[in-house]
PDB file of C-alpha atoms in Angstrom:
ATOM      1  CA  ASN A1061    -184.665  66.297 -78.411  1.00 84.00           C
ATOM      2  CA  LEU A1062    -181.097  66.542 -76.897  1.00 91.00           C
ATOM      3  CA  LEU A1063    -178.858  69.659 -77.129  1.00 93.00           C
ATOM      4  CA  ILE A1064    -175.266  69.342 -75.591  1.00 95.00           C
ATOM      5  CA  ASP A1065    -173.330  72.423 -75.251  1.00 95.00           C
ATOM      6  CA  ARG A1066    -170.837  74.580 -73.005  1.00 95.00           C
ATOM      7  CA  THR A1067    -171.576  77.195 -70.753  1.00 94.00           C
ATOM      8  CA  GLU A1068    -169.603  79.299 -68.375  1.00 93.00           C
ATOM      9  CA  GLU A1069    -171.105  77.136 -65.601  1.00 94.00           C
ATOM     10  CA  GLY A1070    -170.075  73.893 -67.284  1.00 95.00           C
ATOM     11  CA  PRO A1071    -171.633  71.320 -69.596  1.00 96.00           C
ATOM     12  CA  ARG A1072    -175.404  71.437 -70.297  1.00 97.00           C
ATOM     13  CA  ILE A1073    -177.717  68.885 -71.526  1.00 97.00           C
ATOM     14  CA  GLN A1074    -181.029  70.457 -72.630  1.00 97.00           C
ATOM     15  CA  ILE A1075    -184.197  68.119 -73.339  1.00 95.00           C
ATOM     16  CA  VAL A1076    -185.975  70.284 -75.952  1.00 94.00           C
ATOM     17  CA  ASP A1077    -189.556  70.233 -77.209  1.00 92.00           C
ATOM     18  CA  GLN A1078    -189.932  69.539 -80.940  1.00 82.00           C
ATOM     19  CA  ASP A1079    -192.895  70.755 -82.920  1.00 74.00           C
ATOM     20  CA  ARG A1080    -194.598  67.281 -82.962  1.00 82.00           C
ATOM     21  CA  THR A1081    -192.858  65.871 -79.763  1.00 88.00           C
ATOM     22  CA  SER A1082    -193.376  67.544 -76.313  1.00 93.00           C
ATOM     23  CA  MET A1083    -192.166  66.624 -72.900  1.00 95.00           C
ATOM     24  CA  PHE A1084    -195.424  67.653 -71.143  1.00 94.00           C
ATOM     25  CA  ALA A1085    -198.801  68.442 -72.243  1.00 91.00           C
ATOM     26  CA  ARG A1086    -199.500  72.160 -73.258  1.00 89.00           C
ATOM     27  CA  GLY A1087    -199.698  74.112 -69.692  1.00 91.00           C
ATOM     28  CA  SER A1088    -199.027  70.827 -67.652  1.00 94.00           C
ATOM     29  CA  ALA A1089    -195.847  69.764 -65.690  1.00 96.00           C
ATOM     30  CA  VAL A1090    -196.569  65.918 -65.972  1.00 96.00           C
ATOM     31  CA  PRO A1091    -194.240  64.494 -68.033  1.00 96.00           C
ATOM     32  CA  TYR A1092    -194.879  62.107 -71.131  1.00 95.00           C
ATOM     33  CA  GLN A1093    -193.585  58.789 -70.895  1.00 96.00           C
ATOM     34  CA  HIS A1094    -190.968  59.344 -73.520  1.00 94.00           C
ATOM     35  CA  THR A1095    -189.857  62.315 -71.256  1.00 95.00           C
ATOM     36  CA  HIS A1096    -189.287  59.990 -68.459  1.00 96.00           C
ATOM     37  CA  GLN A1097    -187.235  57.685 -70.665  1.00 95.00           C
ATOM     38  CA  LEU A1098    -184.958  60.595 -72.159  1.00 95.00           C
ATOM     39  CA  ILE A1099    -184.601  61.861 -68.274  1.00 97.00           C
ATOM     40  CA  GLU A1100    -183.626  58.029 -67.366  1.00 97.00           C
ATOM     41  CA  ALA A1101    -180.992  57.911 -70.091  1.00 96.00           C
ATOM     42  CA  VAL A1102    -179.475  61.512 -69.232  1.00 96.00           C
ATOM     43  CA  THR A1103    -179.459  60.517 -65.416  1.00 97.00           C
ATOM     44  CA  LYS A1104    -177.300  57.269 -66.230  1.00 96.00           C
ATOM     45  CA  VAL A1105    -174.652  59.505 -67.849  1.00 94.00           C
ATOM     46  CA  ILE A1106    -174.804  62.097 -65.219  1.00 95.00           C
ATOM     47  CA  ALA A1107    -174.552  59.728 -62.457  1.00 95.00           C
ATOM     48  CA  ALA A1108    -171.065  58.618 -63.546  1.00 93.00           C
ATOM     49  CA  MET A1109    -169.762  61.782 -63.284  1.00 93.00           C
ATOM     50  CA  PRO A1110    -168.778  63.760 -59.979  1.00 93.00           C
ATOM     51  CA  ASN A1111    -170.437  67.278 -60.740  1.00 95.00           C
ATOM     52  CA  LYS A1112    -172.942  68.880 -58.884  1.00 96.00           C
ATOM     53  CA  ILE A1113    -176.240  69.607 -60.959  1.00 97.00           C
ATOM     54  CA  SER A1114    -178.138  72.553 -61.820  1.00 97.00           C
ATOM     55  CA  ILE A1115    -181.703  72.015 -63.391  1.00 98.00           C
ATOM     56  CA  SER A1116    -183.734  74.901 -65.126  1.00 98.00           C
ATOM     57  CA  GLY A1117    -187.026  74.936 -66.817  1.00 98.00           C
ATOM     58  CA  HIS A1118    -187.905  77.091 -69.611  1.00 97.00           C
ATOM     59  CA  THR A1119    -191.125  78.039 -71.526  1.00 96.00           C
ATOM     60  CA  ASP A1120    -192.291  79.779 -74.473  1.00 95.00           C
ATOM     61  CA  SER A1121    -193.958  82.973 -74.785  1.00 95.00           C
ATOM     62  CA  THR A1122    -197.350  81.609 -75.107  1.00 93.00           C
ATOM     63  CA  PRO A1123    -199.265  83.766 -72.154  1.00 89.00           C
ATOM     64  CA  TYR A1124    -202.033  82.096 -69.859  1.00 89.00           C
ATOM     65  CA  ALA A1125    -205.406  83.611 -70.132  1.00 88.00           C
ATOM     66  CA  ARG A1126    -205.795  87.212 -68.847  1.00 89.00           C
ATOM     67  CA  GLY A1127    -205.959  86.997 -64.770  1.00 89.00           C
ATOM     68  CA  ALA A1128    -204.524  83.692 -64.494  1.00 90.00           C
ATOM     69  CA  THR A1129    -202.788  83.254 -61.154  1.00 92.00           C
ATOM     70  CA  TYR A1130    -200.698  80.183 -62.836  1.00 94.00           C
ATOM     71  CA  THR A1131    -198.097  81.336 -65.125  1.00 94.00           C
ATOM     72  CA  ASN A1132    -195.093  80.473 -67.100  1.00 96.00           C
ATOM     73  CA  TRP A1133    -193.157  81.143 -64.085  1.00 96.00           C
ATOM     74  CA  GLU A1134    -194.873  78.428 -62.032  1.00 96.00           C
ATOM     75  CA  LEU A1135    -194.987  76.064 -65.083  1.00 97.00           C
ATOM     76  CA  SER A1136    -191.145  76.411 -65.842  1.00 97.00           C
ATOM     77  CA  SER A1137    -190.499  75.872 -61.980  1.00 98.00           C
ATOM     78  CA  ASP A1138    -192.589  72.804 -61.937  1.00 98.00           C
ATOM     79  CA  ARG A1139    -191.453  71.225 -64.792  1.00 97.00           C
ATOM     80  CA  ALA A1140    -187.739  71.513 -63.620  1.00 98.00           C
ATOM     81  CA  GLN A1141    -189.046  69.964 -60.219  1.00 98.00           C
ATOM     82  CA  ALA A1142    -190.656  66.868 -62.170  1.00 98.00           C
ATOM     83  CA  ALA A1143    -187.282  66.602 -63.886  1.00 98.00           C
ATOM     84  CA  ARG A1144    -185.427  66.824 -60.723  1.00 98.00           C
ATOM     85  CA  ARG A1145    -187.851  64.016 -59.135  1.00 98.00           C
ATOM     86  CA  ASP A1146    -187.393  61.825 -62.125  1.00 98.00           C
ATOM     87  CA  MET A1147    -183.511  62.079 -61.820  1.00 98.00           C
ATOM     88  CA  LEU A1148    -183.667  60.867 -58.190  1.00 98.00           C
ATOM     89  CA  HIS A1149    -185.996  58.157 -59.023  1.00 98.00           C
ATOM     90  CA  PHE A1150    -183.626  56.936 -61.688  1.00 97.00           C
ATOM     91  CA  GLY A1151    -180.700  56.854 -59.072  1.00 96.00           C
ATOM     92  CA  LEU A1152    -179.033  60.247 -59.003  1.00 97.00           C
ATOM     93  CA  PRO A1153    -177.973  61.030 -55.332  1.00 96.00           C
ATOM     94  CA  PRO A1154    -180.210  63.909 -53.787  1.00 96.00           C
ATOM     95  CA  ASP A1155    -176.872  65.924 -52.594  1.00 96.00           C
ATOM     96  CA  ARG A1156    -175.647  66.262 -56.422  1.00 96.00           C
ATOM     97  CA  ILE A1157    -178.812  68.476 -57.015  1.00 97.00           C
ATOM     98  CA  ILE A1158    -178.119  72.052 -55.681  1.00 96.00           C
ATOM     99  CA  LYS A1159    -180.157  74.333 -57.810  1.00 96.00           C
ATOM    100  CA  VAL A1160    -183.589  73.557 -59.407  1.00 98.00           C
ATOM    101  CA  VAL A1161    -184.994  76.911 -61.020  1.00 97.00           C
ATOM    102  CA  GLY A1162    -187.767  78.059 -63.327  1.00 97.00           C
ATOM    103  CA  ARG A1163    -186.639  80.860 -65.884  1.00 97.00           C
ATOM    104  CA  ALA A1164    -190.264  81.097 -67.550  1.00 96.00           C
ATOM    105  CA  ASP A1165    -189.761  82.807 -71.132  1.00 96.00           C
ATOM    106  CA  THR A1166    -186.847  84.725 -70.169  1.00 96.00           C
ATOM    107  CA  GLU A1167    -184.203  82.659 -71.922  1.00 95.00           C
ATOM    108  CA  HIS A1168    -185.381  81.531 -75.650  1.00 95.00           C
ATOM    109  CA  LEU A1169    -183.389  79.056 -77.558  1.00 94.00           C
ATOM    110  CA  VAL A1170    -184.827  80.531 -80.604  1.00 95.00           C
ATOM    111  CA  THR A1171    -184.959  84.270 -79.757  1.00 94.00           C
ATOM    112  CA  SER A1172    -186.277  85.212 -83.337  1.00 96.00           C
ATOM    113  CA  ASP A1173    -189.529  83.116 -82.445  1.00 96.00           C
ATOM    114  CA  PRO A1174    -190.743  83.582 -78.835  1.00 95.00           C
ATOM    115  CA  LYS A1175    -193.592  80.899 -79.215  1.00 94.00           C
ATOM    116  CA  ASN A1176    -191.446  78.409 -80.769  1.00 93.00           C
ATOM    117  CA  ALA A1177    -191.691  74.754 -79.401  1.00 92.00           C
ATOM    118  CA  ARG A1178    -187.768  74.609 -78.994  1.00 94.00           C
ATOM    119  CA  ASN A1179    -188.175  77.287 -76.252  1.00 95.00           C
ATOM    120  CA  ARG A1180    -189.806  74.819 -74.157  1.00 96.00           C
ATOM    121  CA  ARG A1181    -186.943  72.806 -72.457  1.00 97.00           C
ATOM    122  CA  ILE A1182    -185.415  71.428 -69.482  1.00 98.00           C
ATOM    123  CA  ALA A1183    -181.859  72.373 -69.074  1.00 98.00           C
ATOM    124  CA  ILE A1184    -179.481  70.093 -66.778  1.00 98.00           C
ATOM    125  CA  THR A1185    -175.931  71.673 -66.211  1.00 97.00           C
ATOM    126  CA  LEU A1186    -173.012  69.861 -64.697  1.00 97.00           C
ATOM    127  CA  LEU A1187    -171.433  72.449 -62.679  1.00 96.00           C
ATOM    128  CA  ARG A1188    -167.796  73.115 -62.758  1.00 91.00           C
ATOM    129  CA  GLN A1189    -165.895  71.641 -59.683  1.00 74.00           C
ATOM    130  CA  THR A1190    -164.540  74.637 -58.299  1.00 57.00           C
ATOM    131  CA  PRO A1191    -163.791  75.454 -54.632  1.00 54.00           C
ATOM    132  CA  PRO A1192    -166.100  77.982 -53.099  1.00 57.00           C
ATOM    133  CA  PRO A1193    -165.018  81.524 -52.740  1.00 61.00           C
ATOM    134  CA  PRO A1194    -163.575  82.518 -49.130  1.00 62.00           C
ATOM    135  CA  LYS A1195    -166.097  83.929 -47.072  1.00 67.00           C
ATOM    136  CA  VAL A1196    -165.649  87.655 -45.856  1.00 72.00           C
ATOM    137  CA  GLY A1197    -162.984  87.850 -43.043  1.00 66.00           C
ATOM    138  CA  ASP A1198    -161.745  84.028 -43.598  1.00 57.00           C
ATOM    139  CA  VAL A1199    -157.994  84.051 -43.607  1.00 55.00           C
ATOM    140  CA  THR A1200    -156.558  81.000 -45.410  1.00 52.00           C
ATOM    141  CA  HIS A1201    -153.061  79.839 -44.175  1.00 47.00           C
ATOM    142  CA  LYS A1202    -150.875  77.018 -45.466  1.00 47.00           C
ATOM    143  CA  ARG A1203    -149.645  74.640 -42.952  1.00 46.00           C
ATOM    144  CA  PRO A1204    -146.342  75.149 -42.151  1.00 44.00           C
ATOM    145  CA  GLU A1205    -143.982  72.387 -43.591  1.00 46.00           C
ATOM    146  CA  SER A1206    -142.657  70.124 -41.052  1.00 43.00           C
ATOM    147  CA  SER A1207    -138.709  69.794 -40.559  1.00 43.00           C
ATOM    148  CA  ALA A1208    -136.809  66.321 -40.498  1.00 45.00           C
ATOM    149  CA  GLN A1209    -137.757  65.801 -36.826  1.00 47.00           C
ATOM    150  CA  GLY A1210    -141.573  66.306 -37.487  1.00 46.00           C
ATOM    151  CA  ALA A1211    -141.650  69.568 -35.653  1.00 45.00           C
ATOM    152  CA  PRO A1212    -143.043  72.282 -37.529  1.00 44.00           C
ATOM    153  CA  ARG A1213    -140.684  75.063 -38.814  1.00 45.00           C
ATOM    154  CA  ASN A1214    -140.648  78.661 -37.006  1.00 46.00           C
ATOM    155  CA  ILE A1215    -142.766  80.876 -39.133  1.00 43.00           C
ATOM    156  CA  ALA A1216    -143.306  84.463 -37.814  1.00 45.00           C
ATOM    157  CA  PRO A1217    -146.791  85.087 -37.703  1.00 46.00           C
ATOM    158  CA  ALA A1218    -148.144  87.819 -40.276  1.00 45.00           C
ATOM    159  CA  PRO A1219    -148.165  91.209 -38.737  1.00 46.00           C
ATOM    160  CA  VAL A1220    -151.884  92.543 -37.671  1.00 44.00           C
ATOM    161  CA  ASP A1221    -152.913  96.173 -37.987  1.00 47.00           C
ATOM    162  CA  ILE A1222    -155.093  97.050 -35.097  1.00 48.00           C
ATOM    163  CA  ALA A1223    -156.071 100.762 -34.638  1.00 49.00           C
ATOM    164  CA  PRO A1224    -156.356 101.985 -31.232  1.00 52.00           C
ATOM    165  CA  PRO A1225    -160.081 102.744 -30.331  1.00 53.00           C
ATOM    166  CA  PRO A1226    -160.891 106.380 -30.768  1.00 54.00           C
ATOM    167  CA  PRO A1227    -160.669 108.828 -27.661  1.00 55.00           C
ATOM    168  CA  LYS A1228    -163.471 109.105 -25.560  1.00 57.00           C
ATOM    169  CA  ILE A1229    -164.950 112.373 -25.509  1.00 58.00           C
ATOM    170  CA  VAL A1230    -166.368 113.815 -22.187  1.00 54.00           C
ATOM    171  CA  PRO A1231    -168.241 116.826 -21.953  1.00 56.00           C
ATOM    172  CA  ASP A1232    -166.973 119.761 -19.767  1.00 58.00           C
ATOM    173  CA  LYS A1233    -168.900 119.980 -16.339  1.00 54.00           C
ATOM    174  CA  PRO A1234    -170.646 123.368 -16.242  1.00 56.00           C
ATOM    175  CA  THR A1235    -169.330 125.453 -13.480  1.00 55.00           C
ATOM    176  CA  GLY A1236    -171.506 127.206 -10.485  1.00 55.00           C
ATOM    177  CA  GLN A1237    -173.802 124.178 -10.677  1.00 52.00           C
ATOM    178  CA  PRO A1238    -174.477 122.124  -7.373  1.00 52.00           C
TER     179      PRO A1238
END
């Protein structure tokens, strides 16, 4: 029931349904006991690592009845949230989980068979530890190196290009008016 692979975001652990072993009852987001046990085992491994976590829920393409207001979108989101709650229950610090999403049936594991049981899964990604990109307008400067006396070395500031404001346009006064 476990698949481990690498993604652009980082290593991913997927808990996957099998034909005879599902994580949840059909159409339900309440995990079976063996699902809790799998999530507990995965959580113990992940808890020893520093990575932030992303959790996504996936469904197969079996549609709900016509006119249903609960769809595979809600189901996949609810299942991802159930996995998140279990991981917190089993000791993962809350600040480690930064994204929980439902993908519905948009990213099949078995693309040739959209209704295949293996398409129903929970994916837990250990996100790469990369610094966030700088915000627009932020300027990052290195601290100047200190001299032997402890005073910063003289470093000229970078030139700043500031354009003058546009000229103010004042309309001509009409002549002959009081």
